[in-house]
Structures are given as structure tokens and as C-alpha cells.
Coordinates of C-alpha atoms in Angstrom, one line a residue:
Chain A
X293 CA -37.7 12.8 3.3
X294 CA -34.6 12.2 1.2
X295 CA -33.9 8.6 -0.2
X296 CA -31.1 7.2 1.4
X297 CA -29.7 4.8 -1.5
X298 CA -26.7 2.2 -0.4
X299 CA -24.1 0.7 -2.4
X300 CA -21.6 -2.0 -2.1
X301 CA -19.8 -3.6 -0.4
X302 CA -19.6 -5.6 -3.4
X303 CA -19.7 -4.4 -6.5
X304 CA -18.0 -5.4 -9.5
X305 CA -17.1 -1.8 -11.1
X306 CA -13.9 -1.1 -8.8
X307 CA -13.2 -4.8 -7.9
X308 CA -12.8 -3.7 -4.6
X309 CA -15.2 -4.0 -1.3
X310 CA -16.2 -0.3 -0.2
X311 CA -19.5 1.0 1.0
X312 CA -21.5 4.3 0.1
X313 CA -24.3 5.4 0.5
X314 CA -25.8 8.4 -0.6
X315 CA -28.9 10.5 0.4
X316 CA -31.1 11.4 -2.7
X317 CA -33.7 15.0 -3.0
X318 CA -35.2 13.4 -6.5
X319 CA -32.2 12.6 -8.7
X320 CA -29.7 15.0 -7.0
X321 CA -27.3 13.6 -4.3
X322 CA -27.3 15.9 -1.9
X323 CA -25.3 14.1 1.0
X324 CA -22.9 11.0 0.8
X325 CA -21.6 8.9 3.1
X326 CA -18.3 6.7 2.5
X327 CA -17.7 3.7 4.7
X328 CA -14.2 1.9 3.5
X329 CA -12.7 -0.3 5.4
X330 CA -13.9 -3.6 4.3
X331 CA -9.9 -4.2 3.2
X332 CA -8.8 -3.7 6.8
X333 CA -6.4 -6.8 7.4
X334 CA -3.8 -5.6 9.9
X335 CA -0.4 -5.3 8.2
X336 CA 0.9 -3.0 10.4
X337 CA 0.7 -5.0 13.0
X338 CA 2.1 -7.8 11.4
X339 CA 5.1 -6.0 9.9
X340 CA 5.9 -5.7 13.7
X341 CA 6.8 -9.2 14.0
X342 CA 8.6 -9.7 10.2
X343 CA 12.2 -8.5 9.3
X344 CA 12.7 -5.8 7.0
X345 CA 13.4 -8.3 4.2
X346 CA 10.0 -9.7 5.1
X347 CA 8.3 -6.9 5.3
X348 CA 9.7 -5.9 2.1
X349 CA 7.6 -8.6 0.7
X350 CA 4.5 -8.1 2.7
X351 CA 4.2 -4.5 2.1
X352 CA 4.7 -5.0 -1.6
X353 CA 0.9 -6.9 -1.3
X354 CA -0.3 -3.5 0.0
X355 CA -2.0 -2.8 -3.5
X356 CA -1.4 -5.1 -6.5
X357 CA -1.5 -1.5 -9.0
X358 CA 1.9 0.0 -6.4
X359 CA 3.4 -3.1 -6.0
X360 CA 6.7 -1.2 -6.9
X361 CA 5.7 1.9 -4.8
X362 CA 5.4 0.3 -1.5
X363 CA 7.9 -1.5 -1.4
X364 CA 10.4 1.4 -2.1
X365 CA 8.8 3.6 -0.1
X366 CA 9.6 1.3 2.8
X367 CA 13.1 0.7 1.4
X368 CA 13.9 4.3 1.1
X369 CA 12.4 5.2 5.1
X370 CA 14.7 2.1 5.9
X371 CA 17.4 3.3 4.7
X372 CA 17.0 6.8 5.9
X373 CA 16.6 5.7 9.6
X374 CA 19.9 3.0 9.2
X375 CA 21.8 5.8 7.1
X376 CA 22.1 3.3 3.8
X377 CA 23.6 5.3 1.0
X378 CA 22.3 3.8 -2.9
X379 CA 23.8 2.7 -5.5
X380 CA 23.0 5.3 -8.7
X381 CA 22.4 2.4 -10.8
X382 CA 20.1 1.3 -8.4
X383 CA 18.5 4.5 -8.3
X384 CA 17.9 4.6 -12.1
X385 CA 16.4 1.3 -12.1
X386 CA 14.0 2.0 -9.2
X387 CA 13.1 5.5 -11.3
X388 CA 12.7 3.1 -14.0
X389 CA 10.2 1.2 -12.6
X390 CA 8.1 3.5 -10.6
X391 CA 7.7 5.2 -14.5
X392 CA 6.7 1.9 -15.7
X393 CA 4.1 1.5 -13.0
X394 CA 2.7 4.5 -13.8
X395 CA 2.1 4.3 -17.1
X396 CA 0.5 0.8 -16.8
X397 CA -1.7 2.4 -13.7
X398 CA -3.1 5.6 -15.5
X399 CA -4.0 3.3 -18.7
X400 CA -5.3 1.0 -16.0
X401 CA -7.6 3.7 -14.8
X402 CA -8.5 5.3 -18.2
X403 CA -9.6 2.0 -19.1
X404 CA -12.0 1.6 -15.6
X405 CA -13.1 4.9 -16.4
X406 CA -14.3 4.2 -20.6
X407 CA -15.9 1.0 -18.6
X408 CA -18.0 3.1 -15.4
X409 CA -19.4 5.3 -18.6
X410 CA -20.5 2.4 -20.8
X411 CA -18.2 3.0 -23.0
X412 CA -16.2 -1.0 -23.2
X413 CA -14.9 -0.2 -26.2
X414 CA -12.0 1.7 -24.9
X415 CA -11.9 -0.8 -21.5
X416 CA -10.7 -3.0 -24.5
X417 CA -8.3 -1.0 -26.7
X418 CA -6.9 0.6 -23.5
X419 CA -6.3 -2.9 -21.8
X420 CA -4.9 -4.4 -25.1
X421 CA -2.1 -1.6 -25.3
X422 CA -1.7 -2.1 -21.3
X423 CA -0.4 -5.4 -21.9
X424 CA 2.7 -3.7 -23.8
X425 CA 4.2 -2.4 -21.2
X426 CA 3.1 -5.4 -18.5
X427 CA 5.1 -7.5 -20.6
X428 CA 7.9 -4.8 -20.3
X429 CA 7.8 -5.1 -16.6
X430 CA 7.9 -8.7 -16.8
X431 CA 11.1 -8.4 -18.9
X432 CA 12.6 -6.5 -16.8
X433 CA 11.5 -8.1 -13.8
X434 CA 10.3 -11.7 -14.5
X435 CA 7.1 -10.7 -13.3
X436 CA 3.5 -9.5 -14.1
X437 CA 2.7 -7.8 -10.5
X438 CA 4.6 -8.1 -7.5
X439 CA 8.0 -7.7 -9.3
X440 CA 10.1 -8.2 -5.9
X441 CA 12.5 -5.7 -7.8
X442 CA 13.7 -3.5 -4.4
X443 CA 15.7 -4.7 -1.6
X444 CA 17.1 -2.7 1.4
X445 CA 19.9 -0.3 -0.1
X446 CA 19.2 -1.2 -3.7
X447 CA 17.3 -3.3 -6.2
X448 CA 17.4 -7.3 -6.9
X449 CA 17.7 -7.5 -10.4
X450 CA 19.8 -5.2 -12.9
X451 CA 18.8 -4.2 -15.9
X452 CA 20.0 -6.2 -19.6
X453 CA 22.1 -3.8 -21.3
X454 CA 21.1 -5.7 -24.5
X455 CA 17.4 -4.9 -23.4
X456 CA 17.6 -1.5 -23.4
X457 CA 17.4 -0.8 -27.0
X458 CA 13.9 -3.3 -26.8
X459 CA 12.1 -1.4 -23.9
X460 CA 12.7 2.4 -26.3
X461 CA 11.3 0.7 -29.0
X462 CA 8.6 -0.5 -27.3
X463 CA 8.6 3.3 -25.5
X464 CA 8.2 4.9 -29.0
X465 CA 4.9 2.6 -30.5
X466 CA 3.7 4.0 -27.0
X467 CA 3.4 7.4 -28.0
X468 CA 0.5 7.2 -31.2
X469 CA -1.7 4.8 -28.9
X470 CA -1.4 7.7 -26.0
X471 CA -2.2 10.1 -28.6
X472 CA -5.1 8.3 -29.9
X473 CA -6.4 7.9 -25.9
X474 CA -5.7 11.4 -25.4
X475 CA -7.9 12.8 -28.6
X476 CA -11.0 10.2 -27.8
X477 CA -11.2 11.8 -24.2
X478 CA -11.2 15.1 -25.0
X479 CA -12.5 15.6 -28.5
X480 CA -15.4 13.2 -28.7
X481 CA -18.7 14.7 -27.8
X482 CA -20.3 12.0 -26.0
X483 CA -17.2 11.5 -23.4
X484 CA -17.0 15.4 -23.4
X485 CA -20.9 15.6 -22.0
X486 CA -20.0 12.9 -19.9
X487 CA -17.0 14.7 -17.8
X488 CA -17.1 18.0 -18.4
X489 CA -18.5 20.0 -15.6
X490 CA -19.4 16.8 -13.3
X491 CA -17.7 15.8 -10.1
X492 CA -15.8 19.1 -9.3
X493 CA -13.8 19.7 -6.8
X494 CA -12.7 23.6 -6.0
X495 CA -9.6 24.8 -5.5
X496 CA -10.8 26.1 -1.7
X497 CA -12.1 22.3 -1.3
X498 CA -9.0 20.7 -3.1
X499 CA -6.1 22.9 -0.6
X500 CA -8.8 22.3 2.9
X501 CA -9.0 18.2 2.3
X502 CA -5.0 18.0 1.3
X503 CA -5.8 15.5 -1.6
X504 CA -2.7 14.7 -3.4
X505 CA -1.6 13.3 -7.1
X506 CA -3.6 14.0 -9.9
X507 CA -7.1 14.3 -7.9
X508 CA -4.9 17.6 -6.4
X509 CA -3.3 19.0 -9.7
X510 CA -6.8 18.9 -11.6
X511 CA -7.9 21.1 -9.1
X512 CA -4.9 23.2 -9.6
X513 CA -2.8 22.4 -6.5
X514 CA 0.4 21.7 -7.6
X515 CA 2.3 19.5 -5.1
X516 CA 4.5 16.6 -7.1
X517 CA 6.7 15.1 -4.8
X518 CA 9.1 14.0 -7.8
X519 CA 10.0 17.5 -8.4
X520 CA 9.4 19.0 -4.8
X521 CA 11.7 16.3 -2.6
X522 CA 13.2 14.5 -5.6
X523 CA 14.3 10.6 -4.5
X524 CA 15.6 8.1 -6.7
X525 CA 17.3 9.4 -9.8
X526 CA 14.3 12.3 -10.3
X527 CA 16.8 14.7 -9.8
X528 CA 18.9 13.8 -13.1
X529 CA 15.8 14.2 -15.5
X530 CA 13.9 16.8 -16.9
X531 CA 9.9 17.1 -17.4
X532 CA 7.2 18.6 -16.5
X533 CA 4.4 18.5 -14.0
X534 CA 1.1 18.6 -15.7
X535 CA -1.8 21.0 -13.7
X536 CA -5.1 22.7 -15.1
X537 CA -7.5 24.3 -13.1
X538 CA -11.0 23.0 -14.0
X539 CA -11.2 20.7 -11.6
X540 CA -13.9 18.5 -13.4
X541 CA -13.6 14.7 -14.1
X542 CA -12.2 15.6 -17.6
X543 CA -9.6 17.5 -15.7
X544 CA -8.2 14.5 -14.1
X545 CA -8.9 12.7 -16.9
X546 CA -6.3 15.5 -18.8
X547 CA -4.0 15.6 -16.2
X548 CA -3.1 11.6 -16.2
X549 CA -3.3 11.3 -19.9
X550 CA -0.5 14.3 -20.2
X551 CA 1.4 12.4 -17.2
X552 CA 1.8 9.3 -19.5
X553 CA 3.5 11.8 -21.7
X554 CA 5.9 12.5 -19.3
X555 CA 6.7 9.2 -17.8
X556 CA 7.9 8.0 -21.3
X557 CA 9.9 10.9 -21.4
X558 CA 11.5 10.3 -18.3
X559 CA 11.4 6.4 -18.7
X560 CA 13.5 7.3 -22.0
X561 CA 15.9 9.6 -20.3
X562 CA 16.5 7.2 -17.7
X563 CA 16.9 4.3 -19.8
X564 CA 19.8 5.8 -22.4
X565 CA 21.5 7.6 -19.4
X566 CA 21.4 4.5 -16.8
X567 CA 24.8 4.6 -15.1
X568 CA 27.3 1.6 -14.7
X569 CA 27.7 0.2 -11.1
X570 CA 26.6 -2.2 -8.2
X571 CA 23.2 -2.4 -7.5
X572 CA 22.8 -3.0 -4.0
X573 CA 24.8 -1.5 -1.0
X574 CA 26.3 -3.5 2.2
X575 CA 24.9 -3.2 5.0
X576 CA 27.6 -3.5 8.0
X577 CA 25.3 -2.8 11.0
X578 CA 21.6 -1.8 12.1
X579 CA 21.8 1.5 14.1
X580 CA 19.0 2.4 16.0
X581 CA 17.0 5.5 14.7
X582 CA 13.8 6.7 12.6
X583 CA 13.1 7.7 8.7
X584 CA 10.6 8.4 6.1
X585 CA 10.3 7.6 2.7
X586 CA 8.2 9.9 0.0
X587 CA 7.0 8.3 -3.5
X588 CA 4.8 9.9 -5.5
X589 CA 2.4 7.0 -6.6
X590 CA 0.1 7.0 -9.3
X591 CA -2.5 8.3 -7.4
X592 CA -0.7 10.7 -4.8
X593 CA 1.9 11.3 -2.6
X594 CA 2.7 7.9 0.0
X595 CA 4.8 8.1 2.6
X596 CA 6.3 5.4 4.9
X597 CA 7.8 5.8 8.5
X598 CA 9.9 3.4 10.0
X599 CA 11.4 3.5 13.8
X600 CA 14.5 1.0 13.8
X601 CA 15.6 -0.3 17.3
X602 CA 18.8 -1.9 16.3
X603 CA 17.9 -5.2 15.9
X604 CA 16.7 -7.1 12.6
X605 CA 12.9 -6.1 13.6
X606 CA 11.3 -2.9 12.7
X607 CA 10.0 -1.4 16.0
X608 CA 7.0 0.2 14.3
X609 CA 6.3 1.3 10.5
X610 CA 3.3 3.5 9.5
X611 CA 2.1 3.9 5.9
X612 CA 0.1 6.4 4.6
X613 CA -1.7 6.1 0.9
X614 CA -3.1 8.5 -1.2
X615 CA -6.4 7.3 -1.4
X616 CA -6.4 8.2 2.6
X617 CA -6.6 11.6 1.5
X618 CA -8.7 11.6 -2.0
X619 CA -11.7 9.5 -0.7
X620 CA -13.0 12.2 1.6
X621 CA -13.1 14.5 -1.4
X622 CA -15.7 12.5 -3.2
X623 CA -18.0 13.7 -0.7
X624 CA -18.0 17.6 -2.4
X625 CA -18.0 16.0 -5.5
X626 CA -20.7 13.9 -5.6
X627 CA -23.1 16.7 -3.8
X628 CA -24.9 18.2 -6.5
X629 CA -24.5 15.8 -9.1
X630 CA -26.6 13.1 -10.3
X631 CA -26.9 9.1 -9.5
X632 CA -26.0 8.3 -13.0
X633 CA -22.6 10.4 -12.0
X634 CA -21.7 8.3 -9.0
X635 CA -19.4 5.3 -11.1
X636 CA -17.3 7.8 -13.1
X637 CA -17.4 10.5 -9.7
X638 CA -15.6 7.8 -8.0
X639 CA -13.8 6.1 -10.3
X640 CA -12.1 9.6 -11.0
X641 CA -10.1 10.0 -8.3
X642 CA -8.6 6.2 -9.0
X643 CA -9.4 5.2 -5.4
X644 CA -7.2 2.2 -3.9
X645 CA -9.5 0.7 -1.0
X646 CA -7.0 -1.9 -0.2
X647 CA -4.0 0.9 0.1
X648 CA -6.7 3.3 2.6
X649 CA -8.1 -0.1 4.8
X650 CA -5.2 -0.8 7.0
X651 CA -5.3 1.0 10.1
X652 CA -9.0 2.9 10.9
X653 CA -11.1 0.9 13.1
X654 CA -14.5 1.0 11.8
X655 CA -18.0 0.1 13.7
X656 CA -19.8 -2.2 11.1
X657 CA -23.4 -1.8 10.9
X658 CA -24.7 -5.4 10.3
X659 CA -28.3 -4.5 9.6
X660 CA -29.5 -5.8 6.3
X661 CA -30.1 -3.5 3.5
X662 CA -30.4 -3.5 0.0
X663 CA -27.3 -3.6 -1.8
X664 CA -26.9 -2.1 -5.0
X665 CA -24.4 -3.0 -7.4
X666 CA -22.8 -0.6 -9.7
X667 CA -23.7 -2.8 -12.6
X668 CA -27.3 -2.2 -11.1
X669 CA -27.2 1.0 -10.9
X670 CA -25.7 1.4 -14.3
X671 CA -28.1 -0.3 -16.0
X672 CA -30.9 1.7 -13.6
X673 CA -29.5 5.1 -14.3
X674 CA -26.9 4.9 -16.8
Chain B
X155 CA -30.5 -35.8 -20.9
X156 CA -31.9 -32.6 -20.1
X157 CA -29.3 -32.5 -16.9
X158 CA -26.6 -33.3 -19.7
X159 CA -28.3 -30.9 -22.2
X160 CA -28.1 -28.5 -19.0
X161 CA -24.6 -29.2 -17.9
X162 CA -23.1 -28.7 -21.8
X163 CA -24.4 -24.6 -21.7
X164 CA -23.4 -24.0 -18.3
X165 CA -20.3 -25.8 -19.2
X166 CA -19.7 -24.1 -22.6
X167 CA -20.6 -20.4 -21.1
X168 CA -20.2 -20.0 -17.4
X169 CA -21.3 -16.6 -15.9
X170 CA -19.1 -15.4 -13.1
X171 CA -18.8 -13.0 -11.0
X172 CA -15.8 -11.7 -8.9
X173 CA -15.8 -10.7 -5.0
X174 CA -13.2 -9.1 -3.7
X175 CA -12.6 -10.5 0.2
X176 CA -9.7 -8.0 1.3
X177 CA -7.5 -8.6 -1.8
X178 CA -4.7 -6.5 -3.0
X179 CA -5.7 -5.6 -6.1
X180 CA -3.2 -7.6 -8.0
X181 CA -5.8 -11.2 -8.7
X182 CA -8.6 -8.9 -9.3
X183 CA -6.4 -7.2 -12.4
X184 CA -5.2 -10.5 -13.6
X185 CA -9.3 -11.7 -13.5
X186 CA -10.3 -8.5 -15.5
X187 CA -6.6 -9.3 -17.8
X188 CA -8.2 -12.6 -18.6
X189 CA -11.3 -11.1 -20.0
X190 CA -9.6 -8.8 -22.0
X191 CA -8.0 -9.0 -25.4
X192 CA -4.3 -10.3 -24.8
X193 CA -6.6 -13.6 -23.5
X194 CA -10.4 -12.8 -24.3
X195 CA -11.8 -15.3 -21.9
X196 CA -15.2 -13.9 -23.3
X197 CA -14.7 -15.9 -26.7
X198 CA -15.2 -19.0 -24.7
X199 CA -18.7 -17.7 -23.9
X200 CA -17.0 -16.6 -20.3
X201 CA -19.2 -13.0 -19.4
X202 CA -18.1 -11.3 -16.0
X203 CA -21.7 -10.1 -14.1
X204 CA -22.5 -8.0 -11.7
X205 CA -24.8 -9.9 -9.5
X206 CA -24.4 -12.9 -7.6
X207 CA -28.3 -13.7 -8.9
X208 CA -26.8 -14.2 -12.5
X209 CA -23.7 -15.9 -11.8
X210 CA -22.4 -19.4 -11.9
X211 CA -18.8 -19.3 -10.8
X212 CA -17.6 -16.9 -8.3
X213 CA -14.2 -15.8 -8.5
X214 CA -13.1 -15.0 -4.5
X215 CA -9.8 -13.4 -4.5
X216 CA -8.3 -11.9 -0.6
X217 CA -8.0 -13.7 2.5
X218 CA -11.7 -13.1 3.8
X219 CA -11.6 -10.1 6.0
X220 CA -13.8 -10.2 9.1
X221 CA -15.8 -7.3 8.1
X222 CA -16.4 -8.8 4.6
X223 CA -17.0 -12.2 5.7
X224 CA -20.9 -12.4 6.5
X225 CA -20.9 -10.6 2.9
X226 CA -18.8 -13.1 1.5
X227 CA -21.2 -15.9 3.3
X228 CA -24.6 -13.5 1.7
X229 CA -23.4 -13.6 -2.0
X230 CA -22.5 -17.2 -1.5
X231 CA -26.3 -17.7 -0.5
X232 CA -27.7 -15.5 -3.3
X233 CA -25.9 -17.6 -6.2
X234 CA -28.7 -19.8 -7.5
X235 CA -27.9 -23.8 -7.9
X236 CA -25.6 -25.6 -9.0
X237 CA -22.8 -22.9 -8.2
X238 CA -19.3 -22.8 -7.9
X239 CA -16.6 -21.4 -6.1
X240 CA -12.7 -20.8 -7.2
X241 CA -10.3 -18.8 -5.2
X242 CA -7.7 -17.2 -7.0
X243 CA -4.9 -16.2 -5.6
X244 CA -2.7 -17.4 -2.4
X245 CA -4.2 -15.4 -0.3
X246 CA -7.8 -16.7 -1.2
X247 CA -6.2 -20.2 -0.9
X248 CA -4.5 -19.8 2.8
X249 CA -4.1 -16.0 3.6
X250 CA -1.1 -16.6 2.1
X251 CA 1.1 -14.0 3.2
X252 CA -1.3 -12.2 5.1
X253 CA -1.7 -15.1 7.4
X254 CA -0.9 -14.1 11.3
X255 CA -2.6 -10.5 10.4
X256 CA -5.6 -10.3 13.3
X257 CA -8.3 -9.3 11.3
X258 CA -8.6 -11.9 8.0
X259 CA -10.1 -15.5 7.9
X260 CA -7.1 -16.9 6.8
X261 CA -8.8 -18.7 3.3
X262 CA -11.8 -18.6 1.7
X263 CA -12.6 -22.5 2.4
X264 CA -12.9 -21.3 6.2
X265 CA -16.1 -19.4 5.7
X266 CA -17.6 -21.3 1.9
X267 CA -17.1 -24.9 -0.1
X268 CA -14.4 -23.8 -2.9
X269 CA -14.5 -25.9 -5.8
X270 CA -10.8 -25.0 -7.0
X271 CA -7.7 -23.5 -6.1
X272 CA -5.6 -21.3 -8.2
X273 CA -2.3 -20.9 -6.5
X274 CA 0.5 -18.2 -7.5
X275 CA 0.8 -13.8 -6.3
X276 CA -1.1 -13.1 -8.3
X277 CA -1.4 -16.8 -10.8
X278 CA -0.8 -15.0 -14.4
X279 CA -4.2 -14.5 -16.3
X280 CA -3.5 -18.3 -17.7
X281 CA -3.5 -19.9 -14.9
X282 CA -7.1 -17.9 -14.0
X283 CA -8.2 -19.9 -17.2
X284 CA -6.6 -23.3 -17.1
X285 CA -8.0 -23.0 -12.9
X286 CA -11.3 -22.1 -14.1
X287 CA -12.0 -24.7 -16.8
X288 CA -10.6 -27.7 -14.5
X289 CA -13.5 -26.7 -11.9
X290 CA -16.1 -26.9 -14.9
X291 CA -15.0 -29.9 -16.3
X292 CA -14.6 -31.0 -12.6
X293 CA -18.0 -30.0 -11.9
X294 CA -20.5 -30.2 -15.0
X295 CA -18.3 -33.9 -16.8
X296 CA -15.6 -33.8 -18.9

């Protein structure tokens, strides 16, 4: 009879409510269950009766780690269904910060990850440089989170010439930190035992459960939306998309550490080449008609649709995350492994609960059992 | 004397712990920002925990989904005595702009007591700390 062990809802590790639970032969998982879900609070819906201004705000409280994503996403399906043309400068700037967002996500998630292995010392160091480039997005933006930075056809706030010459400066002391993360995950032993060989996902697996973002490219699926259906200013850049094979936690861990390489690049490209210009387009009229955006988040690809009926009310928008794709492949990956492997297996694909827990309609099972935290299992198994 | 002796630890080092009731993400950062260099709540004898057993303060961020509120109502009842509860966070204070969506609570002081508000989307990592030390002195003397 196999042990049938449940965790969550709450548990402090991912600061978000999900449940698991996974079925145990000995030590070795060898089924796993994921119930999410417990985020569900009915924004679609809601966005039904807001404007697209309005919405533009609620969507942007989606996830507090995409608060630029989401909100551009939607602006971008918007203005493909009312046939809105950008402003370049506008462009850049949204470029700009989607970069920005990155780079403060990934060393957002290297630091949960250092943390789900014990290992607090680099939760700290991480989360001290992180600060850097928050306070870059709050110069730019005058905020910490939801920077309110897009608008239908454009962005709110332009970007201080005379700030320009800060943020590279404060690009280039990036690069040695990154470089220091980059040798502690892969050279040192203990982090190397750790993720190397745990949590794999196939190829065959990866291609069959569509995952997207990094969770895809460690398994060497390259899809990267910013070079396959290039929006914003992506076009006018150059770098490269990152993609090993192994697919092993280490992989991803790879993967997002040589993406922060890249998003400096670009951020540095796009700052010294930012055109001059307006930064938001009129808007004469609201045709009826339909659109979708395509972002590539932090985590994956999202996409938006929005169905415009003419009037000042969208008719019906639909978002899909990339954790609505990655979650089911924790499942293969944590089938084989080990309980001690479950924080880090998880944490690995950089799941966003309150992104995937909008639309599904769940049946809750409201029997009591015992929960067990992450912290408790840590300390049990760790 | 003892009760003062009592109230001057929890006072000077309050344990908390931090639910998550259907929040975005963006509180929940700010909570784990405040604990972290830049503002190193944990000088202040501040330690995040993972179970509600161990924890003085709870730090509620969302707008109380249905499906997590009988958890929300569980933890509350698992915190042992004299415990306190601060929602960060508009949402956590109102639903903030959640409110109207079908499925949330609209606040956490609809399902538990809450001791304190901290208002802003999301309040900046300060605001966690100023928020929290009001409630203590609020709760355990000045």
C-alpha cells in the first residue's frame, strides 16, 4: 500500500496556496497529484464588466512577478483587435521593461531556489543584488510592483534622457554579481549533487505537455516567442536564445542564469538606441473585432485574447499563463525521485499559482488531512 | 510582571508566518523583501516560520478566496494565544481591486479579527514594518 503524503495548501516555501499530494513506494514518489486552484478569484469575469483602461489595471494584479507582462499582453491583443498602430518609442520602453522584469524574476527565482535547498545564504546575496534593479524599475516607473507603465496604444511614462546613462551603469555592476551566481550554481559540488540528474523532464515529455519558457528550452525545445513572433521593439535587437538538452533542474537553472545575460544585453541595446517620439497613440474610434497578444514572460509564453464589440467594454478577454502549461509537467518529474526532491522539483519550473487559478473550476475535497508544510518537510527530509 | 516579562520577548522578537489567501504575488515579495537585506527585518529578532503552531503574527495577504477560506479560518485556529493578525495589502484589507470578482471574501476581517491594516498595491517593504510594529506595540504596550 503506497503512502499517500499531502501538502499544502499553505506552505510558506512558494508563498502561494497550492495543493499536492504525492503517493510514496518507500522514499520514491511514484505518483503525484497537483490540485491548484486555491487562487481562483474570477477576473475574467470581472474584466467583463470594466473598461479596457480598467481592466488594464486589474489584469496588471494577475501576478505581482508579471505585473508588466499582463498588462501588455492585454494592451497589445487590444490594440490588434481596434487596429492601434504604436508609437516606437513606446515600443522601446515596453521592451525595456519587460527586460527589467526579467532579470528581477529569474534572480527572484534563483534566490527561491538557493532557499527550497537550504542553502539561505544565496536567498540573501541574490535578494540583496535584486534590490538593484527594483530600484531601477522604480526610477523608471515610480514604482516597486505594479508599475502602471502601459496604456492602450502606448506607455504612461517616458523615459529621462538624463537617466539613461544611470540605468547602463547600474546594467554594467550587474554583470560580475551574474557571474558570480552563475559559477556558485554550477561549479560548487554540493549545489551540483543537489540538481544534477533530479527532476527531469524528456524531450518526448517536454514536446507532448507543450510547456513553454525556460521549463521547455532545458528540455531542449526551443520555442521563444521574442524571436519567433517578435512584438515590441524585439525585432531591432540582437541576442540569443539560450537551450541545453539535459533537461535536469541544473538545466533550468543554466538556462535562466544565461537568459540574465541576455536581457542586459538587450536592456543595453535598447536603452542607447531608444528612438525620439510620442509615446502613446490616439485613439479616434472603437471598431468592433478580435486580437491576441503574445509576451514571452519570465516563465513562458502568455497570450491574451480580447473580442471588442464597439463599445468601451471588452466583450470577452481570455488569458492564458505559462504556469498553465508547466505545472502538469511536474508530474514526470517528480516520479522517480525522492521526497527530499519535491521543494527544488517544484520550485524549478518557477510556478505562478496565482497566474494558472483563474478560470478551471475545481471540486474541493473538504475532508481533513494532515497538512504538511514545506518547511516540515524540509526539516523531515531535507 | 511575568505577563510584562512575557509581553517584552514577544514584543522584541515576534514569529510570523505568512498565508497567502488568493494574493497576487506582489505583498508576498514585498513580505519576503522585508526580511531580506535591503531591510533585514530579522535584526529586530523578526524570523518568518513555517507553521502556524510557532507563529505569533500572521501576515494574510489576498482577498480570501472561497476555496482558501476554511484554510484561512484552520491556521487562524492552530496559532497558539495571544496571536495576531495583520493584512497586508489592499486586497487583504477590502478585496481591493478584486472586489465584485464571484469567488473572493472581499477582506480578510470578513472570515478572522485582524489586528492591523497595511494599505498600499503592494505597501513597499517599509510600510510592512512600520504596519507590523504598530500592531505589537498596539497589542503587547508601548
Amino acid at each position: 500500500m503506497a503512502l499517500k503524503i499531502p501538502i499544502g495548501p499553505q506552505h510558506p516555501a512558494l508563498k502561494e496556496p497550492t495543493n499536492f499530494s504525492v503517493e510514496l513506494d518507500g522514499e520514491e514518489i511514484v505518483d503525484a497529484y497537483v490540485k491548484p486552484n486555491y487562487n481562483h478569484r474570477g477576473m475574467e469575469r470581472l474584466a467583463e464588466e470594466k473598461t479596457y483602461p480598467q481592466v488594464l489595471v486589474l489584469y496588471e494584479r494577475i501576478c505581482g512577478i508579471c505585473s508588466q507582462i499582463h498588462p501588455q499582453c492585454f494592451a497589445q491583443a487590444t490594440e490588434d483587435a481596434l487596429g492601434i498602430e504604436v508609437p516606437e518609442r513606446a515600443n522601446y520602453i515596453r521592451t525595456i521593461m519587460c527586460e527589467l522584469e526579467r532579470v528581477h524574476s529569474h534572480l527572484l527565482w534563483a534566490g527561491v531556489g538557493a532557499h527550497e535547498l537550504g542553502f539561505d545564504t544565496g536567498l540573501m546575496y541574490l535578494w540583496r543584488d535584486r534590490e538593484a534593479v527594483m530600484d531601477i524599475l522604480e526610477m523608471i516607473s515610480g514604482n516597486r510592483v505594479n508599475y502602471k507603465m502601459n496604456t492602450i496604444g502606448g506607455v504612461r511614462r517616458d523615459i529621462d534622457e538624463r537617466k539613461i546613462p544611470m540605468l547602463l551603469e547600474a546594467l554594467d555592476a550587474y554583470v560580475p554579481q551574474v557571474d558570480l551566481y552563475a559559477n556558485a550554481f554550477t561549479k560548487d559540488p554540493t549545489l551540483r549533487a543537489r540538481l544534477e540528474g533530479s527532476g527531469i523532464l524528456t524531450r518526448k515529455e517536454a514536446d507532448e505537455l507543450c510547456v513553454a519558457g525556460p521549463t521547455a528550452r532545458a528540455s531542449g525545445r526551443d520555442v521563444e516567442v521574442r524571436r519567433d513572433d517578435p512584438y515590441a521593439a524585439y525585432e531591432e535587437v540582437d541576442f540569443e536564445v539560450p537551450v541545453v538538452d539535459d533537461g535536469d533542474i541544473m538545466a533550468r537553472a543554466v538556462v535562466r542564469l544565461l537568459e540574465l545575460y541576455q536581457s542586459i544585453n538587450i536592456l543595453k541595446q535598447a536603452l542607447k538606441n531608444i528612438p525620439e517620439g510620442p509615446i502613446q497613440a490616439d485613439i479616434d474610434e472603437i471598431p468592433e473585432g478580435e486580437g491576441v497578444g503574445r509576451i514571452e514572460a519570465p516563465r513562458g509564453e502568455v497570450i491574451h485574447y480580447v473580442r471588442s464589440d464597439g463599445s468601451w467594454y471588452p466583450e470577452r478577454t481570455k488569458v492564458r499563463a505559462p504556469s498553465y502549461v508547466n505545472i502538469p509537467a511536474l508530474i514526470p518529474m517528480l516520479i522517480g525521485d525522492t521526497v527530499a526532491e519535491i521543494p527544488i522539483t517544484v520550485a524549478s519550473i518557477d510556478p505562478c499559482w496565482s497566474c494558472t487559478a483563474r478560470v478551471a473550476i475545481v471540486d474541493t475535497n473538504k475532508k481533513t488531512e494532515k497538512i504538511m508544510t514545506f518547511e516540515e518537510i524540509r526539516s523531515h527530509y531535507g | 510582571m511575568l505577563e510584562g516579562l512575557k509581553n517584552l520577548c514577544r514584543k522584541k522578537s515576534p514569529w510570523l508566518m505568512h498565508f497567502n489567501t488568493g494574493s497576487c504575488n506582489g505583498c508576498d515579495i514585498e513580505i519576503i523583501d522585508a526580511l531580506t537585506p535591503r531591510y533585514d527585518a530579522e535584526r529586530f529578532g523578526a524570523v518568518l516560520k513555517g507553521s502556524p503552531r510557532h507563529a505569533d503574527v500572521m501576515l494574510v495577504t489576498g482577498p480570501v478566496t472561497k476555496q482558501v477560506k476554511p484554510r484561512l479560518k484552520r491556521v487562524h485556529a492552530q496559532m497558539p494565544e495571544p496571536k495576531a493578525v495583520i493584512a497586508v495589502g489592499n486586497c487583504a484589507a477590502t478585496g481591493g481591486v478584486f472586489k465584485g470578482c464571484y469567488s473572493i471574501e472581499n477582506g480578510v476581517d470578513n472570515v478572522i479579527p485582524v489586528a492591523a491594516y497595511v494599505h498600499g498595491c503592494p505597501p513597499k517593504p517599509e510600510a510592512i514594518l512600520f504596519g507590523a510594529v504598530t500592531a505589537l506595540n498596539a497589542l503587547f504596550g508601548d
